[in-house]
Short mmCIF file of C-alpha atoms in Angstrom, two decimals:
data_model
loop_
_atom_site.label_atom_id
_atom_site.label_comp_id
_atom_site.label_asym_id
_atom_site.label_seq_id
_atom_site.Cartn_x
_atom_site.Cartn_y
_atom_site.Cartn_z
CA UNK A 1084 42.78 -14.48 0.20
CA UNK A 1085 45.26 -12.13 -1.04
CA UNK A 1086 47.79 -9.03 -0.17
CA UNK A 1087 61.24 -1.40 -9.30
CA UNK A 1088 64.05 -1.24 -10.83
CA UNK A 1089 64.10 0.43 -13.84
CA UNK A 1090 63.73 -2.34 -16.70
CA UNK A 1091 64.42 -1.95 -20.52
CA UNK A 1092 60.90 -0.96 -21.98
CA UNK A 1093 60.36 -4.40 -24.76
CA UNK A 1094 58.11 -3.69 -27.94
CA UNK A 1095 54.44 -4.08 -26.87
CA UNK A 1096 52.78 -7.65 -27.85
CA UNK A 1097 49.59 -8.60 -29.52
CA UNK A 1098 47.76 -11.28 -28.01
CA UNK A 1099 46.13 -14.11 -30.74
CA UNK A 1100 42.46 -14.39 -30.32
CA UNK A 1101 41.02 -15.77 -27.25
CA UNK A 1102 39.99 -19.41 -27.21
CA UNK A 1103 36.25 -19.61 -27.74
CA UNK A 1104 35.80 -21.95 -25.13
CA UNK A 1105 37.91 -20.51 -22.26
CA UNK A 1106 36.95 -16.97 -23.22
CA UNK A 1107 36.44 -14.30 -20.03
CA UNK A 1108 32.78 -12.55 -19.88
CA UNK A 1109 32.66 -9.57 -21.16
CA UNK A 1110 31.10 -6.16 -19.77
CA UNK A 1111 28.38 -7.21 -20.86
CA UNK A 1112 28.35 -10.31 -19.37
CA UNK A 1113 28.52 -8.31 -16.20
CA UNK A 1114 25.73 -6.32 -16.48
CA UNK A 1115 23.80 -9.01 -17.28
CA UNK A 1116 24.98 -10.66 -13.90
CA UNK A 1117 23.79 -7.34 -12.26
CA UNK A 1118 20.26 -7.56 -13.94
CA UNK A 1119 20.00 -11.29 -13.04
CA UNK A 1120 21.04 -10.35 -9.56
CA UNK A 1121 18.71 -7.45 -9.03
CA UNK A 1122 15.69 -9.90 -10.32
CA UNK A 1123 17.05 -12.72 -8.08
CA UNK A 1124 17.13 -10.39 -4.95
CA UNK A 1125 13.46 -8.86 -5.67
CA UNK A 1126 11.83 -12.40 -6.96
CA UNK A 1127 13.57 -14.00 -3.41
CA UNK A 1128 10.47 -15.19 -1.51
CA UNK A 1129 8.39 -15.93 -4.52
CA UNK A 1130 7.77 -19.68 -5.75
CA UNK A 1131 9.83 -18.70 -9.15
CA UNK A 1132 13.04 -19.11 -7.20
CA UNK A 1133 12.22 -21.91 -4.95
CA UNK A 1134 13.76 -24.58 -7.00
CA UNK A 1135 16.94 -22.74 -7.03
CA UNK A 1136 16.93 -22.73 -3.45
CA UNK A 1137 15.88 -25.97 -2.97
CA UNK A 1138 18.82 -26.82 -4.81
CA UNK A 1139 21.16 -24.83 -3.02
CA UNK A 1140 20.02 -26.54 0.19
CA UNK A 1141 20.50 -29.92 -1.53
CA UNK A 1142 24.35 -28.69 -1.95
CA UNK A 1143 24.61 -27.47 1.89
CA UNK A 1144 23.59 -30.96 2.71
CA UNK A 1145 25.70 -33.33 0.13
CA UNK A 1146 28.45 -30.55 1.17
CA UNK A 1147 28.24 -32.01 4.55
CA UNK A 1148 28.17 -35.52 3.83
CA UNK A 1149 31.37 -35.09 1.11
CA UNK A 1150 33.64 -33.55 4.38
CA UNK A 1151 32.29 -36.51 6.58
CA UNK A 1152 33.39 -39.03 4.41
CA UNK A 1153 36.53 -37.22 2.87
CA UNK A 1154 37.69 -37.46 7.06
CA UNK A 1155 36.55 -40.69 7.47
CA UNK A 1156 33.45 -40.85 7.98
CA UNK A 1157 30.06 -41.79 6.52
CA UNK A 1158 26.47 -40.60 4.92
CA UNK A 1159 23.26 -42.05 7.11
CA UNK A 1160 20.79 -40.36 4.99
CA UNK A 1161 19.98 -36.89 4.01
CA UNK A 1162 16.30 -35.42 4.04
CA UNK A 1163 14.69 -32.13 2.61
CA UNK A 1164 11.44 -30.58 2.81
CA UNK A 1165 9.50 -28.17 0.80
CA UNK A 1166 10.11 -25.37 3.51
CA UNK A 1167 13.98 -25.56 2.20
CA UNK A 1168 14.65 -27.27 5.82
CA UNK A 1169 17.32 -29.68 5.26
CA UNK A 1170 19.64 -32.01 7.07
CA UNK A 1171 22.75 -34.42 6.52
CA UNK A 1172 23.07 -37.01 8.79
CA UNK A 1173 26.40 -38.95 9.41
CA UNK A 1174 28.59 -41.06 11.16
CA UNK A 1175 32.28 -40.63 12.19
CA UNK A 1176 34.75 -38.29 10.21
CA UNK A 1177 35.76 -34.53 12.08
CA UNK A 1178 32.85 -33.16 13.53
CA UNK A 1179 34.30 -29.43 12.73
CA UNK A 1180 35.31 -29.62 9.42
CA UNK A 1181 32.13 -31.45 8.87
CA UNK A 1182 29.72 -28.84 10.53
CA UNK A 1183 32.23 -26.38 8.80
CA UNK A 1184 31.29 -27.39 5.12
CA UNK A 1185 27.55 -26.87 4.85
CA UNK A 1186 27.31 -22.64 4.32
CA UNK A 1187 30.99 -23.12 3.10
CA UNK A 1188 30.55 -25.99 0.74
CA UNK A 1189 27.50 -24.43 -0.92
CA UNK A 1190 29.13 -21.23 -1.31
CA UNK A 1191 31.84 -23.17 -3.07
CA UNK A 1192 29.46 -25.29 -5.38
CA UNK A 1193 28.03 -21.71 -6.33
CA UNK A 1194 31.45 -19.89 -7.40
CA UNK A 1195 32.63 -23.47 -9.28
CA UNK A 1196 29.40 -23.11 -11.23
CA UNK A 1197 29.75 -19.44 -12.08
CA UNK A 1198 33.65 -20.26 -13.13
CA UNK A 1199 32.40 -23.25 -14.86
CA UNK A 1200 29.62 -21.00 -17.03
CA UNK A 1201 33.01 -18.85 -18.72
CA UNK A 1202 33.42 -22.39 -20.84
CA UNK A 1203 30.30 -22.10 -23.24
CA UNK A 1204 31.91 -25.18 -25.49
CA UNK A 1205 31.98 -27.72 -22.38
CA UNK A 1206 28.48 -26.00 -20.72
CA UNK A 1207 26.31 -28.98 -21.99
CA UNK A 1208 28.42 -31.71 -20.96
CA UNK A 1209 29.12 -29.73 -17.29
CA UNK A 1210 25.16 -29.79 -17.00
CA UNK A 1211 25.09 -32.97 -17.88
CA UNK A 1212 27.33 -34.33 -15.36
CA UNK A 1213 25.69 -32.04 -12.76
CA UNK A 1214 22.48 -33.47 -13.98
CA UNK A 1215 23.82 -37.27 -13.28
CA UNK A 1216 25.25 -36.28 -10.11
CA UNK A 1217 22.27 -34.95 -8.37
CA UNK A 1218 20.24 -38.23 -9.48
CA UNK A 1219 22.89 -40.61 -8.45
CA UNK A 1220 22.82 -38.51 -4.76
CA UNK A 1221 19.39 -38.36 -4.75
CA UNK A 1222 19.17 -42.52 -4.74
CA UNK A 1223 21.87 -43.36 -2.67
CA UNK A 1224 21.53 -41.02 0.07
CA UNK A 1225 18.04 -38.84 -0.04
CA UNK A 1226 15.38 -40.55 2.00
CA UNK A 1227 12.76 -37.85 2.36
CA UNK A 1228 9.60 -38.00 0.25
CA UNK A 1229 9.61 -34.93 -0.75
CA UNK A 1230 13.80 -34.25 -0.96
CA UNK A 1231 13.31 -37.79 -3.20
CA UNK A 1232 11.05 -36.42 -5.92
CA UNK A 1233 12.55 -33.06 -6.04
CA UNK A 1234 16.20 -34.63 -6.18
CA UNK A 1235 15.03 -36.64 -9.14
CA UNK A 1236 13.00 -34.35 -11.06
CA UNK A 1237 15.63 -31.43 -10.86
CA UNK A 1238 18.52 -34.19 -12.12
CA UNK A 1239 16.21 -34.71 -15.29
CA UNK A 1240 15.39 -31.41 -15.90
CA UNK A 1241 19.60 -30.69 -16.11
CA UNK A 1242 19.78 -33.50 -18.17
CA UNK A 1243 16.89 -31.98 -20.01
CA UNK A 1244 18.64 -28.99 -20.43
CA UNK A 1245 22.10 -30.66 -21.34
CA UNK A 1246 20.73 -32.63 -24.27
CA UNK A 1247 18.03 -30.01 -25.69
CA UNK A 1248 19.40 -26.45 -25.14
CA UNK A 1249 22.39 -24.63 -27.16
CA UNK A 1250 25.83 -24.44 -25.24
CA UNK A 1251 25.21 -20.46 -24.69
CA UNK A 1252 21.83 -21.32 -22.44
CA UNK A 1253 23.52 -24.42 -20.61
CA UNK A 1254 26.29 -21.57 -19.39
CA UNK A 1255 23.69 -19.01 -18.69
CA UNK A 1256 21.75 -21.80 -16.44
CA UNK A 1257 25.41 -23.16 -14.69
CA UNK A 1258 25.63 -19.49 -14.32
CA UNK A 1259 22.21 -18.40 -12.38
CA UNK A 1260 22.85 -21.78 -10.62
CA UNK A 1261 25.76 -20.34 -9.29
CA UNK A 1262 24.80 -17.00 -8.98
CA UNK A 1263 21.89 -18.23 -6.70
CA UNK A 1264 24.05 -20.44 -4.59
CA UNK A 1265 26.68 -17.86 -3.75
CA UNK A 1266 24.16 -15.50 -2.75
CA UNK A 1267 21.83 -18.14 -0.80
CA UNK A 1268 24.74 -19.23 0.99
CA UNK A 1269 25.60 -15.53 2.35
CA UNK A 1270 21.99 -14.92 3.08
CA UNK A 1271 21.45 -18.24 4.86
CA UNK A 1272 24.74 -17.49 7.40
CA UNK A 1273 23.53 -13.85 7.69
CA UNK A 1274 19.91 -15.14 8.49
CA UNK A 1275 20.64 -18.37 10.42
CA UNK A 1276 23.37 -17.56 12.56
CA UNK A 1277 24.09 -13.54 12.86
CA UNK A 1278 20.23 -12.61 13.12
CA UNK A 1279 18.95 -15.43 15.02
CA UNK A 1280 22.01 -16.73 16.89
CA UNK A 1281 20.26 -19.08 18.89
CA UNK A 1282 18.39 -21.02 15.98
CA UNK A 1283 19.76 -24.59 16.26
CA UNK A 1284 22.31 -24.49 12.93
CA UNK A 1285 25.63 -25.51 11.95
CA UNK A 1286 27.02 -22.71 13.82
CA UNK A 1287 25.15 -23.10 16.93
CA UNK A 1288 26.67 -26.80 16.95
CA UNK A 1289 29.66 -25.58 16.14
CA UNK A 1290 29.58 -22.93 19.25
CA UNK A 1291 29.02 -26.06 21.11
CA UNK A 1292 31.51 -28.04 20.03
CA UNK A 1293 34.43 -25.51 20.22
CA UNK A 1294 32.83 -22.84 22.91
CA UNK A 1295 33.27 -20.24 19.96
CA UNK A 1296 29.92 -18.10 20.22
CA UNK A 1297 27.52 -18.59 16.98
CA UNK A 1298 27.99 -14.86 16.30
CA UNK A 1299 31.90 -15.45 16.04
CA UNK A 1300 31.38 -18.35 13.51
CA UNK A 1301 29.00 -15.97 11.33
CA UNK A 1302 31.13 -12.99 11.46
CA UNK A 1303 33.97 -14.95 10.39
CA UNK A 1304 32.27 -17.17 7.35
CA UNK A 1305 30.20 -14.13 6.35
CA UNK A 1306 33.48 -12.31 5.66
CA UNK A 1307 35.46 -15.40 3.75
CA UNK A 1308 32.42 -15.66 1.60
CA UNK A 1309 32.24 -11.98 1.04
CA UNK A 1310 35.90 -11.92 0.18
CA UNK A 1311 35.91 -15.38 -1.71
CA UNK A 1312 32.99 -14.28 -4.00
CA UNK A 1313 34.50 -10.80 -4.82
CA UNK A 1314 37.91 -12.40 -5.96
CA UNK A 1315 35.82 -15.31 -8.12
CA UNK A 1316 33.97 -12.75 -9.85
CA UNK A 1317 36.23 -10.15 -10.10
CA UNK A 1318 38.96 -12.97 -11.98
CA UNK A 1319 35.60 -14.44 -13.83
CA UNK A 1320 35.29 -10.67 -15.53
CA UNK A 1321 38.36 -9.92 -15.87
CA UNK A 1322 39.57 -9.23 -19.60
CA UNK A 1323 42.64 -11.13 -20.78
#
């Protein structure tokens, strides 16, 4: 997060054209973001945007198993159900950072993907690799019916998607896959943990862990996210 001597004035520059694939979005760009938003926020509850959530949930959980192990630690199994309930179970590594990077870690999958989505040339091979990931996730660590099919069906639909669609729809896919995450994540610590602050969650674990109330834990991830989001799109927009 972030906070003149008189000089000689020097003969204003041109800048070449930008690079086609690291080229910033537009205005337009933006207001497509807005319009994607707006139908994201009113199509919510509605089985259209399920799978995006479902996926989002899938990146809370693998977000808590990648902090276990990065601090030692290790990935029992992971399970998700069709009511976008999920958990991550593990073994060893710091309990705080690891109850720390669910809401966190799929907040950060979210803004990688929109940042990711400004590189239309390398798009299809991103989705690919996304694609390959959630498969190879889904069999080593998913042991839920349901999470198992879902994991595996939404890895070959990105691959899908990689090898059949043009570059400019694999960024505009990265791109609502990020869009949805960032937002999911928000909603999910505003809903989990500053509405219903006794609802067994990663902050309520936390609280226990630390004796820092569940409230405090929201307040204070609700306003990195906030913050984190606003600098990621405002750099993501921003004309060179």
């Amino acid at each position: 997060m972030a906070t003149k001597k008189p000089v000689a004035r020097k003969p204003a520059q041109t800048k070449g054209p930008r690079s086609k694939g690291a080229r910033s979005m537009s205005g337009a760009a933006l207001v497509g973001m807005l319009v994607f938003f707006a139908a994201l926020w009113l199509l919510w509850d509605t089985p259209f945007v399920a799978p995006l959530k479902l996926f989002v949930v899938f990146l809370h959980e693998i977000s808590h198993g990648i902090m276990a192990m990065a601090t030692g630690g290790r990935i029992d199994r992971i399970v998700i159900e069709a009511n976008e309930g999920g958990a991550c179970y593990c073994g060893g590594g710091s309990a705080f950072l690891t109850l720390s990077a669910g809401y966190l870690g799929s907040l950060a999958w979210g803004l990688a993907f929109l940042w990711l989505a400004r590189f239309e040339s390398r798009a299809r091979w991103t989705m690919a690799v996304v694609g390959v990931a959630t498969g190879a996730v889904t069999l080593l660590f998913m042991r839920s019916a349901f999470g198992f099919a879902f994991g595996l069906g939404f890895a070959a639909i990105l691959v899908l998607v990689a090898r059949k669609l043009p570059a400019i729809w694999n960024a505009r896919i990265l791109f609502a896959l990020g869009l949805t995450s960032a937002l999911y994540a928000i909603l999910d610590i505003k809903s989990d943990i500053i509405d219903r602050p006794g609802l067994e969650s990663d902050a309520h674990m936390l609280a226990d862990l630390t004796g820092v109330p569940t409230v405090v834990w929201g307040v204070l991830w609700i306003g990195l996210a906030g913050g984190v989001v606003s600098l990621v799109i405002r750099r993501a927009f921003a004309r060179n």
